[in-house]
Amino acid sequence: VLISGLFESGAAEQLESWLEDNQGWGWDPHRRYCFDSPGGSFLEGVAIARLLGYASTGVDATHRCESACFIAFMAGSFNRQEDRPIIPDRVMHPLARVGFHQPGLLLEREAYSADEVELAWQIAIEAVAGLIELRIDGERRTHYGLNEALLREMLLVPHSNMNYISTVADALRFRIMVHPIMIPEIDSVYD
């Protein structure tokens, strides 16, 4: 299933409605939810992450998953049931662009009222609280892909920048599988 476009208000509800219409309740273990999105609302990214709990996620070649999309992508996991641990199941193609940064505000004018600034601050705090809740929401969410160190790393990247998962080592730190990877032949390494 390809989830594409900007994560605007109502995106999680739209996805939930589609899931109900197309697959009923319960997950198909043979289905992967792939992304191609520049991001958008961090609150929607958190809501989609909750919705896709215990689902496999991916980003295909030439697709991107940035900003709020990264939040949803990192929810990818597989619940093997029977008291066995939940394992991460997030995969990206080597040509995919997967990036993250802290929540931010898009300012369209120079002057804002105190109420507008307060509302913007509240939305940013709700986004961060939502990220934390993904990690502490009982047994159901203990698999979420951002541990304390990775969450801190993401929150320290200014909104005006984007950190990309650009090496296999980066992917390993975030417990993201890179596929396919071509291992060079021995002869070509020593030529």
PDB file of C-alpha atoms in Angstrom, residues 2 15 18 27 29-31 36 39 46 50 62 64-65 68 111 114 125 128 145-146 168 172 185:
ATOM      1  CA  LEU A   2       1.485   3.378  -0.995  1.00  0.00           C
ATOM      2  CA  LEU A  15      -6.170   6.460   6.007  1.00  0.00           C
ATOM      3  CA  TRP A  18      -9.491   3.509   3.648  1.00  0.00           C
ATOM      4  CA  TRP A  27      -3.531  -6.576   9.590  1.00  0.00           C
ATOM      5  CA  PRO A  29       1.035  -9.842   7.449  1.00  0.00           C
ATOM      6  CA  HIS A  30       1.913  -9.884   3.746  1.00  0.00           C
ATOM      7  CA  ARG A  31       1.203  -6.185   3.246  1.00  0.00           C
ATOM      8  CA  ASP A  36       6.267   8.839  -0.499  1.00  0.00           C
ATOM      9  CA  GLY A  39       5.894  15.277   5.614  1.00  0.00           C
ATOM     10  CA  VAL A  46       1.963  10.605  15.201  1.00  0.00           C
ATOM     11  CA  ARG A  50      -0.496   4.871  16.053  1.00  0.00           C
ATOM     12  CA  THR A  62      13.161   7.270  -5.698  1.00  0.00           C
ATOM     13  CA  ARG A  64      10.973  10.049   0.013  1.00  0.00           C
ATOM     14  CA  CYS A  65       9.762  10.010   3.595  1.00  0.00           C
ATOM     15  CA  ALA A  68       6.284  13.961   9.822  1.00  0.00           C
ATOM     16  CA  ALA A 111       3.660  39.871  13.223  1.00  0.00           C
ATOM     17  CA  ALA A 114      -0.081  36.527  21.608  1.00  0.00           C
ATOM     18  CA  ILE A 125       4.351  20.733  22.449  1.00  0.00           C
ATOM     19  CA  VAL A 128       6.568  16.268  21.019  1.00  0.00           C
ATOM     20  CA  GLY A 145      11.531   2.933  16.629  1.00  0.00           C
ATOM     21  CA  LEU A 146      12.834   6.031  18.404  1.00  0.00           C
ATOM     22  CA  VAL A 168      23.889   1.613   6.084  1.00  0.00           C
ATOM     23  CA  LEU A 172      21.430   0.302  11.543  1.00  0.00           C
ATOM     24  CA  GLU A 185      32.638  -9.539  -5.273  1.00  0.00           C
TER      25      GLU A 185
END
